[in-house]
Coordinates of C-alpha atoms in Angstrom, one line a residue:
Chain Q
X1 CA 16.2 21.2 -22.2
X2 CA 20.1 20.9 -22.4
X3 CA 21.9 18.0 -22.2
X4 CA 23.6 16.8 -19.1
X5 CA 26.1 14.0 -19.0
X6 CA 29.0 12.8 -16.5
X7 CA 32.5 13.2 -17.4
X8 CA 34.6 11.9 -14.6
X9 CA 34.0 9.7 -12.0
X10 CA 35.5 8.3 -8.6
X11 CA 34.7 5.8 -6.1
X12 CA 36.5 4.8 -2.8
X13 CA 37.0 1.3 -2.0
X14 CA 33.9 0.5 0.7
X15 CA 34.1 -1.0 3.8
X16 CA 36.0 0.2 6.8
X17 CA 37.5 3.4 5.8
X18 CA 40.3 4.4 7.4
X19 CA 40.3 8.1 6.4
X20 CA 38.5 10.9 8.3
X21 CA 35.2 11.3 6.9
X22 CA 35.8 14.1 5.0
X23 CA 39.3 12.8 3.4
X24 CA 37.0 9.7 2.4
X25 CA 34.6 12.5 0.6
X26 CA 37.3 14.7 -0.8
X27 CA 38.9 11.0 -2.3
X28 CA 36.4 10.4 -4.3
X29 CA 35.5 14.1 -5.4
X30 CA 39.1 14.3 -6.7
X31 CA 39.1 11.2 -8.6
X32 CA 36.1 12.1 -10.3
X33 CA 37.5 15.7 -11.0
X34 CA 40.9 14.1 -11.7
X35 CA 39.2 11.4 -14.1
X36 CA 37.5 14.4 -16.1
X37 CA 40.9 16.6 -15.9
X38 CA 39.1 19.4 -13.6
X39 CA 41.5 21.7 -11.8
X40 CA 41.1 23.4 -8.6
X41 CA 41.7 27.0 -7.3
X42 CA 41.8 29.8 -10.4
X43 CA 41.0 27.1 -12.9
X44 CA 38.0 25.7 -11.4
X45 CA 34.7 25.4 -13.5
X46 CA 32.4 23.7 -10.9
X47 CA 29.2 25.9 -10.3
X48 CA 27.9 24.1 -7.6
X49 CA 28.4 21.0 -5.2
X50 CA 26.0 18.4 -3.9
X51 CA 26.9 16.0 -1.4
X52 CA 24.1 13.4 -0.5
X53 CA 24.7 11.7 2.4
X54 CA 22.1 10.3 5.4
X55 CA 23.7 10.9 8.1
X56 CA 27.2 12.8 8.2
X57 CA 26.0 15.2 11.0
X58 CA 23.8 12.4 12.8
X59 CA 26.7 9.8 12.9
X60 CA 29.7 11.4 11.7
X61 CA 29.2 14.7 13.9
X62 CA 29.7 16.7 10.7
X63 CA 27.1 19.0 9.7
X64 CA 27.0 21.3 6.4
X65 CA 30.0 18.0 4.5
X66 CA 29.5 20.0 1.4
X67 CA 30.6 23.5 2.7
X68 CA 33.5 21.7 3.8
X69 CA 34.6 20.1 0.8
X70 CA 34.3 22.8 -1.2
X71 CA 37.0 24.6 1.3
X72 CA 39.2 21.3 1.4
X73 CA 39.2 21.0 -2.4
X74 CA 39.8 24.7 -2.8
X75 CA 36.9 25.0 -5.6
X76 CA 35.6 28.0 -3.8
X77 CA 33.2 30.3 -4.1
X78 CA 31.5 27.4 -5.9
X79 CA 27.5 26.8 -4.2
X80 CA 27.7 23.8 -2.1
X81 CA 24.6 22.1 -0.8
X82 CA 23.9 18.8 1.5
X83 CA 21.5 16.9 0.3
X84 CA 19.5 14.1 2.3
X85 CA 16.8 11.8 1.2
X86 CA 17.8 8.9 2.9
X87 CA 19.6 5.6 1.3
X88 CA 18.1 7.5 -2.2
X89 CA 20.2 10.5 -1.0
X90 CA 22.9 10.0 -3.2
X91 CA 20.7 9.4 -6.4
X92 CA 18.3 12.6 -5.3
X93 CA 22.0 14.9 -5.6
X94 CA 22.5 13.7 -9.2
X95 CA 18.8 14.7 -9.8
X96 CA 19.3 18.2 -8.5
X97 CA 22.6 18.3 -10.4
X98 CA 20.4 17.4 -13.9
X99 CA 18.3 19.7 -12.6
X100 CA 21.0 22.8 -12.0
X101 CA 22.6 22.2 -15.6
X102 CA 19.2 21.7 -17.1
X103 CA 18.1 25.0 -16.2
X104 CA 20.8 26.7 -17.4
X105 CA 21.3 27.9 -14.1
X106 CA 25.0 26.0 -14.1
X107 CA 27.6 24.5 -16.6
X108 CA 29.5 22.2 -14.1
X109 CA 28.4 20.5 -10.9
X110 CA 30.3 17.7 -8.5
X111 CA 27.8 15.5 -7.2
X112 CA 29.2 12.9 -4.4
X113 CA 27.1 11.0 -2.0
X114 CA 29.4 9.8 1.5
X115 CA 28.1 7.8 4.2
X116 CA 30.4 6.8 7.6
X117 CA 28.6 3.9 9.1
X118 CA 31.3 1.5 10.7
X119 CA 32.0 5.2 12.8
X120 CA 29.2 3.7 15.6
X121 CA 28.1 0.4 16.8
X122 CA 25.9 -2.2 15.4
X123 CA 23.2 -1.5 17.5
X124 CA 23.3 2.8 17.1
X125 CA 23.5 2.0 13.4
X126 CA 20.6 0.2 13.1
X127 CA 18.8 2.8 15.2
X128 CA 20.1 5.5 13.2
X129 CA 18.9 3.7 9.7
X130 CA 15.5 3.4 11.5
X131 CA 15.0 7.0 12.1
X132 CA 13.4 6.9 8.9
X133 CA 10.6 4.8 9.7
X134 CA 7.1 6.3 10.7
X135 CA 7.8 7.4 14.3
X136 CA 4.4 6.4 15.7
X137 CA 3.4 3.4 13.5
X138 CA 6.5 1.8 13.1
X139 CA 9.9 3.1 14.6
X140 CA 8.4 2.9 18.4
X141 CA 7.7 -0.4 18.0
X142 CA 11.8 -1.0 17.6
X143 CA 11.0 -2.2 14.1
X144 CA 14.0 -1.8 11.4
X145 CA 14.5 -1.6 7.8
X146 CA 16.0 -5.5 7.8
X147 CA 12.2 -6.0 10.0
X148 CA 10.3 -4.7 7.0
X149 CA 12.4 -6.4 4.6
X150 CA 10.9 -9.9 6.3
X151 CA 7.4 -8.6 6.5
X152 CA 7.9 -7.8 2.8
X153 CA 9.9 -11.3 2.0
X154 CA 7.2 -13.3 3.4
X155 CA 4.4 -11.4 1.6
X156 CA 6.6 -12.4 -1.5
X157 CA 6.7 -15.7 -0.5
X158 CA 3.1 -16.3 0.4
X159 CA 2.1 -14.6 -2.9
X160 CA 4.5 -15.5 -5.6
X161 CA 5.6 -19.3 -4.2
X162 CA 9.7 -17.8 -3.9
X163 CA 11.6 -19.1 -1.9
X164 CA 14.7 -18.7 0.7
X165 CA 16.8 -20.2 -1.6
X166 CA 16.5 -18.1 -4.7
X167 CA 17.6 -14.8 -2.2
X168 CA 20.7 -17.1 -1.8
X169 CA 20.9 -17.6 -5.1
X170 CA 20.7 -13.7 -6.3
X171 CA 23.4 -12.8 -3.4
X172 CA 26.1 -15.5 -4.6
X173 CA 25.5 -14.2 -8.1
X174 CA 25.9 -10.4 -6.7
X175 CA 28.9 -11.5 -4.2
X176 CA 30.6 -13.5 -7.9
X177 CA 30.4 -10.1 -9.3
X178 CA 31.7 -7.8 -6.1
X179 CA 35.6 -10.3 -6.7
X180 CA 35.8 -8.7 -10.3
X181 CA 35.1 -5.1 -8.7
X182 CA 38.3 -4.1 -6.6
X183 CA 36.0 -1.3 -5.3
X184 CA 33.8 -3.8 -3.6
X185 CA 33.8 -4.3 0.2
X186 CA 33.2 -7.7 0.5
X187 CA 35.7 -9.4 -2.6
X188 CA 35.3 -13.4 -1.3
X189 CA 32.6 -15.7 -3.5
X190 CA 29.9 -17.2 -1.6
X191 CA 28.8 -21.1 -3.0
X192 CA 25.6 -21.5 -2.6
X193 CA 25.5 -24.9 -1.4
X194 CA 27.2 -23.2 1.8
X195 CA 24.8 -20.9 2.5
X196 CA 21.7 -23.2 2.2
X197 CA 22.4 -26.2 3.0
X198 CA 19.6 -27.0 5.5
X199 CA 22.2 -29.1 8.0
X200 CA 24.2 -26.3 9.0
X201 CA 22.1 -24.0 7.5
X202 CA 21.7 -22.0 10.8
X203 CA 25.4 -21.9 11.5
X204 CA 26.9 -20.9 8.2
X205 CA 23.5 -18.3 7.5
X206 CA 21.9 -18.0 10.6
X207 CA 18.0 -15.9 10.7
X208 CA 18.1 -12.3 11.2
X209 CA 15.3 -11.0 10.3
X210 CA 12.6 -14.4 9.7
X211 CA 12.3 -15.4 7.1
X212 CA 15.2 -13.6 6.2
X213 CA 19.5 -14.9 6.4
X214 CA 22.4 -13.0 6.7
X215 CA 23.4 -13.8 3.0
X216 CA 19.6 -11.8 2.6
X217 CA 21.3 -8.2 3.5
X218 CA 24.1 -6.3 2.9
X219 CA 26.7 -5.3 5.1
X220 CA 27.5 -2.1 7.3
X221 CA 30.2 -0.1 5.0
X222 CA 31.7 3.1 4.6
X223 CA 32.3 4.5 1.6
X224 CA 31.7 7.8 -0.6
X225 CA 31.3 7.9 -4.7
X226 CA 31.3 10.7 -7.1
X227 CA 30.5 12.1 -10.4
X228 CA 31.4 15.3 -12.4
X229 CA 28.4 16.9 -14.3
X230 CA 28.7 18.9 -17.4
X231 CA 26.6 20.4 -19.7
X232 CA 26.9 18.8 -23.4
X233 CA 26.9 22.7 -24.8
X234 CA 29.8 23.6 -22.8
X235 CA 31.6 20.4 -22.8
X236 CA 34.5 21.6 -25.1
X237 CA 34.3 25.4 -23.4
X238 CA 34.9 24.2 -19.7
X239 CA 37.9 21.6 -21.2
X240 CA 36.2 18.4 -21.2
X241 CA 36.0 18.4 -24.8
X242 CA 38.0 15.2 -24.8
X243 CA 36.0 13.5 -22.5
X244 CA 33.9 10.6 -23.3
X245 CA 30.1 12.0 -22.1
X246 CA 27.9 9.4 -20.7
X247 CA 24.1 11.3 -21.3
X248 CA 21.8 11.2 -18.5
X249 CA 19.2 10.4 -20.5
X250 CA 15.9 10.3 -18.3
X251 CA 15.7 10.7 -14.0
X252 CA 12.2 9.8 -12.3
X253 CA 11.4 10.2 -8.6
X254 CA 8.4 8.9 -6.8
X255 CA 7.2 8.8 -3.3
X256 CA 4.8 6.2 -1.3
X257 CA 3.0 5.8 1.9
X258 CA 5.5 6.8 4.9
X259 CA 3.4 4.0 6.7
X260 CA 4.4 0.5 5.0
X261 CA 0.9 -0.9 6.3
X262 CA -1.3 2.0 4.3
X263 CA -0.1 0.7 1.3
X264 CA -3.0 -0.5 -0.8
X265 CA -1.7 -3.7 -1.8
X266 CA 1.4 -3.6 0.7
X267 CA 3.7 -6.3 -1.8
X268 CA 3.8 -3.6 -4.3
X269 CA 7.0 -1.2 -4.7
X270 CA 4.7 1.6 -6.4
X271 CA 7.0 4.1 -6.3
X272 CA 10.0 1.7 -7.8
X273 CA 7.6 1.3 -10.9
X274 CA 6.5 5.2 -11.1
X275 CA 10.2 6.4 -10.8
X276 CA 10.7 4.2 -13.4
X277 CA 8.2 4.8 -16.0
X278 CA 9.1 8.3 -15.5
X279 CA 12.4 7.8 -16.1
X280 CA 12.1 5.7 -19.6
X281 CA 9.4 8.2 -20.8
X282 CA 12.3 10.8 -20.4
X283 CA 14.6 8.8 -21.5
X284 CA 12.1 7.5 -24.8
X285 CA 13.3 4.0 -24.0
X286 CA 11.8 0.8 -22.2
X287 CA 13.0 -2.1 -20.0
X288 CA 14.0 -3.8 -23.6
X289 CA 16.4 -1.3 -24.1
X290 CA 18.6 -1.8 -20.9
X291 CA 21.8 -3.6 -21.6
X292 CA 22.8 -3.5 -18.1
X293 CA 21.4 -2.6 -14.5
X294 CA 21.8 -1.4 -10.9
X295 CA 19.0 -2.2 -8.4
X296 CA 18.9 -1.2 -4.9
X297 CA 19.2 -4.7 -3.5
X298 CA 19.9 -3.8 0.4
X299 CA 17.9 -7.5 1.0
X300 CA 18.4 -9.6 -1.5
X301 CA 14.4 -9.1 -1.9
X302 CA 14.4 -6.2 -3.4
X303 CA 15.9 -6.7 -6.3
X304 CA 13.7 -9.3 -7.4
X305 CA 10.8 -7.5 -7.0
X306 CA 12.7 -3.9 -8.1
X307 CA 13.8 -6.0 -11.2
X308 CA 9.7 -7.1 -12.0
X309 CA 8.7 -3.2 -11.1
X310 CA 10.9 -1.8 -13.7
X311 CA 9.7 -3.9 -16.1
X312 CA 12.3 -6.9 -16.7
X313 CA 10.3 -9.4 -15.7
X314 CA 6.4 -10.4 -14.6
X315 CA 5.1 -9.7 -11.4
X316 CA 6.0 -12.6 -9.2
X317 CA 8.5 -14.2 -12.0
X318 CA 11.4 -12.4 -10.9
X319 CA 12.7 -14.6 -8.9
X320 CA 12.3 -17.4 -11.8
X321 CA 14.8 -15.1 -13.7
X322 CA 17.2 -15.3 -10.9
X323 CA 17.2 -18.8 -10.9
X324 CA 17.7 -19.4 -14.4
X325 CA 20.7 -17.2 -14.5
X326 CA 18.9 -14.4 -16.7
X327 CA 20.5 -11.9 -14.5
X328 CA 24.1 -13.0 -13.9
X329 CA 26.6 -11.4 -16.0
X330 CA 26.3 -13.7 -19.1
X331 CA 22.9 -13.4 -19.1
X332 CA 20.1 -11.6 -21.1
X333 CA 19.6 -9.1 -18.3
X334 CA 22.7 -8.9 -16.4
X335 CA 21.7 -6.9 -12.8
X336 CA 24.2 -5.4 -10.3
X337 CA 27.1 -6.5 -11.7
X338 CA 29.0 -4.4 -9.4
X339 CA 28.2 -6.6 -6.9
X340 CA 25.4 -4.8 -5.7
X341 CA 24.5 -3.3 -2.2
X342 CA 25.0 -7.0 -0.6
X343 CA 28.6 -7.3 -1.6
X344 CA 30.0 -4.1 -2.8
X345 CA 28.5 -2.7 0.1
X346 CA 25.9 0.0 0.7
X347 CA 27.3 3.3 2.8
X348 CA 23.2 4.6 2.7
X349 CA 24.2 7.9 0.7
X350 CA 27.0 7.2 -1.5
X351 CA 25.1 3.9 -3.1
X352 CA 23.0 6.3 -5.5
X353 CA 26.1 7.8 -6.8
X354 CA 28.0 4.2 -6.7
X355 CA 25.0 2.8 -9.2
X356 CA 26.2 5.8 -11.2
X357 CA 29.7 5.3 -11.5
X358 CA 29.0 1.5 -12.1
X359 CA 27.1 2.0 -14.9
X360 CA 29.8 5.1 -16.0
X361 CA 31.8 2.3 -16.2
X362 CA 30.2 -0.2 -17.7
X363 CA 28.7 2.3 -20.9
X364 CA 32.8 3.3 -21.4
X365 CA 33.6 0.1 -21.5
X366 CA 35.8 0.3 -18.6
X367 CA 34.6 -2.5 -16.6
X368 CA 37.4 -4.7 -16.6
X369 CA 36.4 -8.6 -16.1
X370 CA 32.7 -8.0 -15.3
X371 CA 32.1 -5.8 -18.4
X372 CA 29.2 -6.3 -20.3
X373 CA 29.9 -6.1 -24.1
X374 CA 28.3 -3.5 -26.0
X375 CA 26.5 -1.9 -23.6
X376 CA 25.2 1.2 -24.3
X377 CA 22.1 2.0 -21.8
X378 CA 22.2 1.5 -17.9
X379 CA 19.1 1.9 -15.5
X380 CA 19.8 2.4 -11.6
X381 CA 16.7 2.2 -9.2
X382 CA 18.3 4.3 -5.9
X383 CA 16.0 2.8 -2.9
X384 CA 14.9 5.6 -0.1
X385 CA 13.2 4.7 3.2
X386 CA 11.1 1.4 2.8
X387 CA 10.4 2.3 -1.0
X388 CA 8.4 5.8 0.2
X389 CA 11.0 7.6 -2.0
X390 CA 12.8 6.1 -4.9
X391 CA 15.2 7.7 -7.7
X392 CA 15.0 6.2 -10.5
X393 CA 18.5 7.2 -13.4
X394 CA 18.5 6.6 -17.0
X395 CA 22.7 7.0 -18.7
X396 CA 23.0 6.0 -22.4
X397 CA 25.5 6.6 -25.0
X398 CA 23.5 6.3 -27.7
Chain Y
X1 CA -2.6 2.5 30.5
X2 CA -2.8 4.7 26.8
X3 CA -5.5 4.0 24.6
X4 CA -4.7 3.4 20.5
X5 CA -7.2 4.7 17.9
X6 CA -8.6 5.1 14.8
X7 CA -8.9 8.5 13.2
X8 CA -11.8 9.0 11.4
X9 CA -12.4 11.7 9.3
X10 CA -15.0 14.2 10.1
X11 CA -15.9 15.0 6.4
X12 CA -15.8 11.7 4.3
X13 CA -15.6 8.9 7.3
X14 CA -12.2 7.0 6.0
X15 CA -11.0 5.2 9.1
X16 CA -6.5 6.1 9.8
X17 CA -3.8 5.0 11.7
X18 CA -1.2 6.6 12.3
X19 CA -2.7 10.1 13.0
X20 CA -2.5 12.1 10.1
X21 CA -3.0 15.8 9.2
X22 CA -4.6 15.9 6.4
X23 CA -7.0 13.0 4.9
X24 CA -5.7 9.9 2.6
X25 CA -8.6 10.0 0.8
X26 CA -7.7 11.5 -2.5
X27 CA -11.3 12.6 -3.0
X28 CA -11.0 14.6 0.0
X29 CA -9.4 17.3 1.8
X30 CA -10.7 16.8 5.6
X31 CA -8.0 18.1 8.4
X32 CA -10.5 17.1 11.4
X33 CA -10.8 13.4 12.6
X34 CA -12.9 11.8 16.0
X35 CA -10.6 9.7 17.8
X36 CA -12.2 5.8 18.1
X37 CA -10.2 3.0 20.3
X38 CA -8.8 0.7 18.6
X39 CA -8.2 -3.2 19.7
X40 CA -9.6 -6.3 19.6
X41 CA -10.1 -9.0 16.1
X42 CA -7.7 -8.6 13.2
X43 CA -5.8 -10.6 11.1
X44 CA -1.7 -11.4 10.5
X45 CA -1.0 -10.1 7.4
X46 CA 2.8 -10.9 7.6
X47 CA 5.2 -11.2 10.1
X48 CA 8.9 -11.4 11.2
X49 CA 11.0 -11.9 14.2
X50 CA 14.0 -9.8 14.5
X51 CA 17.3 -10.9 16.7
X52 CA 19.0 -7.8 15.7
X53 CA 17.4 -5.4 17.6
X54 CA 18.1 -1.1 18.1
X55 CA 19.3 0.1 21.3
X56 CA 17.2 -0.3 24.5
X57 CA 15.5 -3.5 23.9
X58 CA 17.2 -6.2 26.1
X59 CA 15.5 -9.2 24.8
X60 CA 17.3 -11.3 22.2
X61 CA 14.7 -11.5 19.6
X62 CA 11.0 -9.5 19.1
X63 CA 8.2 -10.5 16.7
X64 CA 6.5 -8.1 14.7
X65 CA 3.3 -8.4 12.5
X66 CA 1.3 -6.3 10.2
X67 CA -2.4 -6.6 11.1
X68 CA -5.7 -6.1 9.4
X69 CA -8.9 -4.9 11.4
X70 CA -12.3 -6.0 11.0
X71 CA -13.0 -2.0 9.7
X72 CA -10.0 -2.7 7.3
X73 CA -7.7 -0.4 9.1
X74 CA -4.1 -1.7 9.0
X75 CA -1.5 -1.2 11.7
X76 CA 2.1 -2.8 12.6
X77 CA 2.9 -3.9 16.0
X78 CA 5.0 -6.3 18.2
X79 CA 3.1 -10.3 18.0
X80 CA 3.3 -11.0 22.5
X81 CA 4.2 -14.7 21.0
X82 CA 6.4 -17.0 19.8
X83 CA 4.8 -19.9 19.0
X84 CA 3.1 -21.2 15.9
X85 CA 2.6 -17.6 14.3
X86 CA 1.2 -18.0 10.8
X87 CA 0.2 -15.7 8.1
X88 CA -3.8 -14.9 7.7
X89 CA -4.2 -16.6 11.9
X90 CA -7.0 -14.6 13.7
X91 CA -5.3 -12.4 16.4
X92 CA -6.6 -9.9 19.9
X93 CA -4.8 -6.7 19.5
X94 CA -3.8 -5.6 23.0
X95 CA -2.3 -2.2 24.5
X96 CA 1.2 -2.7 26.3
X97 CA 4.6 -1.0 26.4
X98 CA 6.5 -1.4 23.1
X99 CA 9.6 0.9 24.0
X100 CA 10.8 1.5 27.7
X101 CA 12.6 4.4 26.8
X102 CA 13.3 6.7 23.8
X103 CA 15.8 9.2 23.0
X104 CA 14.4 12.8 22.9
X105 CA 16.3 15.9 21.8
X106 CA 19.5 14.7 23.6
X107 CA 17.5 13.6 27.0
X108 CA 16.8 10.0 27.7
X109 CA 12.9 9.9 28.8
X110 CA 12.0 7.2 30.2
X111 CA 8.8 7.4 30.3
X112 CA 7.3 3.9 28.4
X113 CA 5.5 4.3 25.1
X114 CA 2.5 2.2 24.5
X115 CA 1.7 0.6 21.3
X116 CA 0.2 -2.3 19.7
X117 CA 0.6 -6.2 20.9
X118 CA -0.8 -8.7 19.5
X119 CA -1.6 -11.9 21.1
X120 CA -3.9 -15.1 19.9
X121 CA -7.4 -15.2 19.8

């Protein structure tokens, strides 16, 4: 198969965007292009876009985003193709853009992923996010993804002995990290005494979803991300011969039970672990060989138990890690230091491509005051539905 | 008042909920399944109460559980509760509205949907 690495990247700053949605999109596309030095009109070389998002026509009122942004960025007749797989959606369009170059059917692809969730109330939001659910076992109910997130915590909790406290503790680490990113949404450090602190406990970090806090989750943010494709064999060709190429080096996808109750054993997040055992296979690396890491930590739960499935740590000693500061930025295993989902924010279809870019960063050695030294092989674990469909991406410069 | 079931299917016997189309069973490829009522004993699993609810629910906090049937059949549902509701407690699964209205190609129907409650033993 060829390779197929990423060239140029972009990222808008999450949170409330102020753009129209499609501005917000075509921001980040250009940055990426502009970062790899891709022109527009005559002297385009994109093949093909993919835009990932969840919901553009279901919340933004935009159907067919990647049409559009071909038109607005003037890279036509390129193919252009929406792509939705939920909060993996973003991860799932880098997978079909491997996929494109790999197969020789394209040289040059723009992947972006785009979400516009601060567009609609709190309320239509979370009804929107819980479309994915099963719609007779679970969404008629009025259950949410945060309601399966404390189902799940307290299965943790009754299983492995963690505690409320060490979510606290993973979401100051990730929301320490999000002040060194200035993409991040939420750029304020959180002290941990604060948040749980059992005497004002319920007024600083009051229950949303029992047993989980508001510290637990992330935030509601807008935000787009984006990433220029190319194949290694036509690097110099298409005029990215310059360019420092950032391999993707192995992608895994796996599905699960649509029904979180049918899981066999229902604290499990099988599909996290098959997407990425399929990935290091690819790849011919293991967990040792990750210098850094992005893990889909919507609740602070999941990446604990996303950072045992891939392989860092036992089952159930994941949050033992956290506390000991394993995962922080100085330590052996250093784990969204982007600030993760719960501080840079997590607009459901651009937080694949985010990961990306992150760990783009982090393998140039671009990462400014959160950069890991040496690092040379990333892993990002892209979380769809309740972990029924997870993306699991490799990038090395080895 | 709507019944819940159990799907079983025809040609190996595993016991489902939701409905499915095809069966679970990996060993197996039956697509026809007898309808048996479901309620009665289970067993929390794990549970959680949710203050921030979707739109239509004007209650400011629901529980939710995952039970476990004597057959072994798992389902989710709203706990009818609030007090002292612990992990592995012995539970009555009951039949009541779960959703007074839902949102249906662009048309509100009102009609209620029924689903699982669960209330103590």
């Amino acid at each position: 198969m060829r390779n197929v690495g990423i060239v140029g990247v972009g990222h808008t700053k999450f949170g409330k965007s102020e753009l129209p949605f499609i501005d917000m999109v075509c921001a980040a596309a250009l940055e990426a292009m502009d970062d790899a030095g891709a022109k527009t009109g005559n002297k385009n070389v994109i093949n093909q876009v993919f835009v990932g998002t969840m919901g553009a026509g279901m919340v933004s009122r935009i159907s067919g985003i990647a049409s559009a942004v071909v038109d607005t960025l003037n890279i036509r007749p390129a193919m252009a193709e929406t792509i939705e797989n939920g909060p993996a959606s973003g991860a799932s369009a880098i997978k079909l853009g491997y996929m494109a170059i790999a197969s020789g059917m394209c040289d040059c692809v723009l992947v972006i992923g785009a979400e516009g969730m601060r567009a609609v109330s709190g309320w239509e939001g979370t009804d929107f996010v819980a479309t994915m659910l099963h719609p007779e076992g679970e969404y008629k109910y009025g259950l949410t993804l945060p309601a399966f997130a404390g189902l799940f915590t307290r299965l943790c909790m009754d299983k492995y002995g963690l505690e409320s406290r060490d979510l606290s503790i993973v979401s100051v680490k990730n929301h320490a990290n999000a002040c060194k990113n200035p993409c991040a949404h939420i750029q304020a450090p959180v002290v941990l005494e604060r948040i749980t602190n059992k005497a004002y406990i319920n007024a600083t970090n009051p229950i949303v979803a029992d047993p989980l806090r508001q510290y637990d989750m992330c935030p509601v943010s807008d935000g787009a991300a984006a990433v220029l494709l190319v194949a290694e064999d036509k690097k110099a060709e298409l005029g990215f011969g310059d360019k420092k190429f950032v391999k993707i080096a192995g992608i895994g996808s796996a599905t699960d039970t649509h029904v979180v109750a049918n899981r066999e054993v229902p604290s499990d997040l099988l599909a996290v672990r098959l997407s990425a055992e399929m990935a290091y296979k690819m790849a011919g690396v293991g967990p040792a060989d990750i210098d850094v890491a992005e893990l889909h930590d919507a609740f602070q739960i999941l990446e604990i138990a996303e950072s045992e499935e891939v392989g860092f740590f036992k089952r159930g000693e994941g949050h033992i890690a956290a506390r000991n500061g394993e995962t922080a930025l100085n330590g052996s295993k250093p784990i969204n230091t982007s600030g993760g989902l719960k501080a840079k924010g997590h607009p459901l279809g651009a937080t694949g491509v985010s990961q990306v870019v992150e760990l783009v960063r982090q393998l140039r050695g671009e990462a400014g005051e959160r950069q890991i030294p040496d690092a040379k092989t990333g892993l990002a674990v892209n979380f769809g539905g309740f972990g029924n469909n997870v993306v699991s991406t490799i990038l090395t410069t080895k | 008042m709507d019944q819940m079931y159990a799907y079983k299917c025809t040609k190996c016997g595993k016991l489902h909920h939701p409905r499915y189309v095809v069966c679970q069973n990996p060993e197996c490829d039956g697509r026809e399944f007898e309808k048996l009522p479901l309620e009665g004993k289970c067993r929390l699993l794990t549970w959680t109460r949710v203050y921030n609810l979707p739109e239509g629910y004007m209650c400011p906090w629901l529980n939710f559980g995952i039970v476990e049937f004597e057959n072994g059949v798992r389902v989710t549902g709203q706990i009818g509760f609030d007090e002292e509701i612990e992990s592995g407690m012995e539970l009555n699964a009951t039949i009541g509205v779960v959703r007074e209205k839902s949102i249906l190609y662009k048309e509100t129907v009102t009609a209620p949907q029924y689903g699982f409650i669960f209330q103590k033993a």
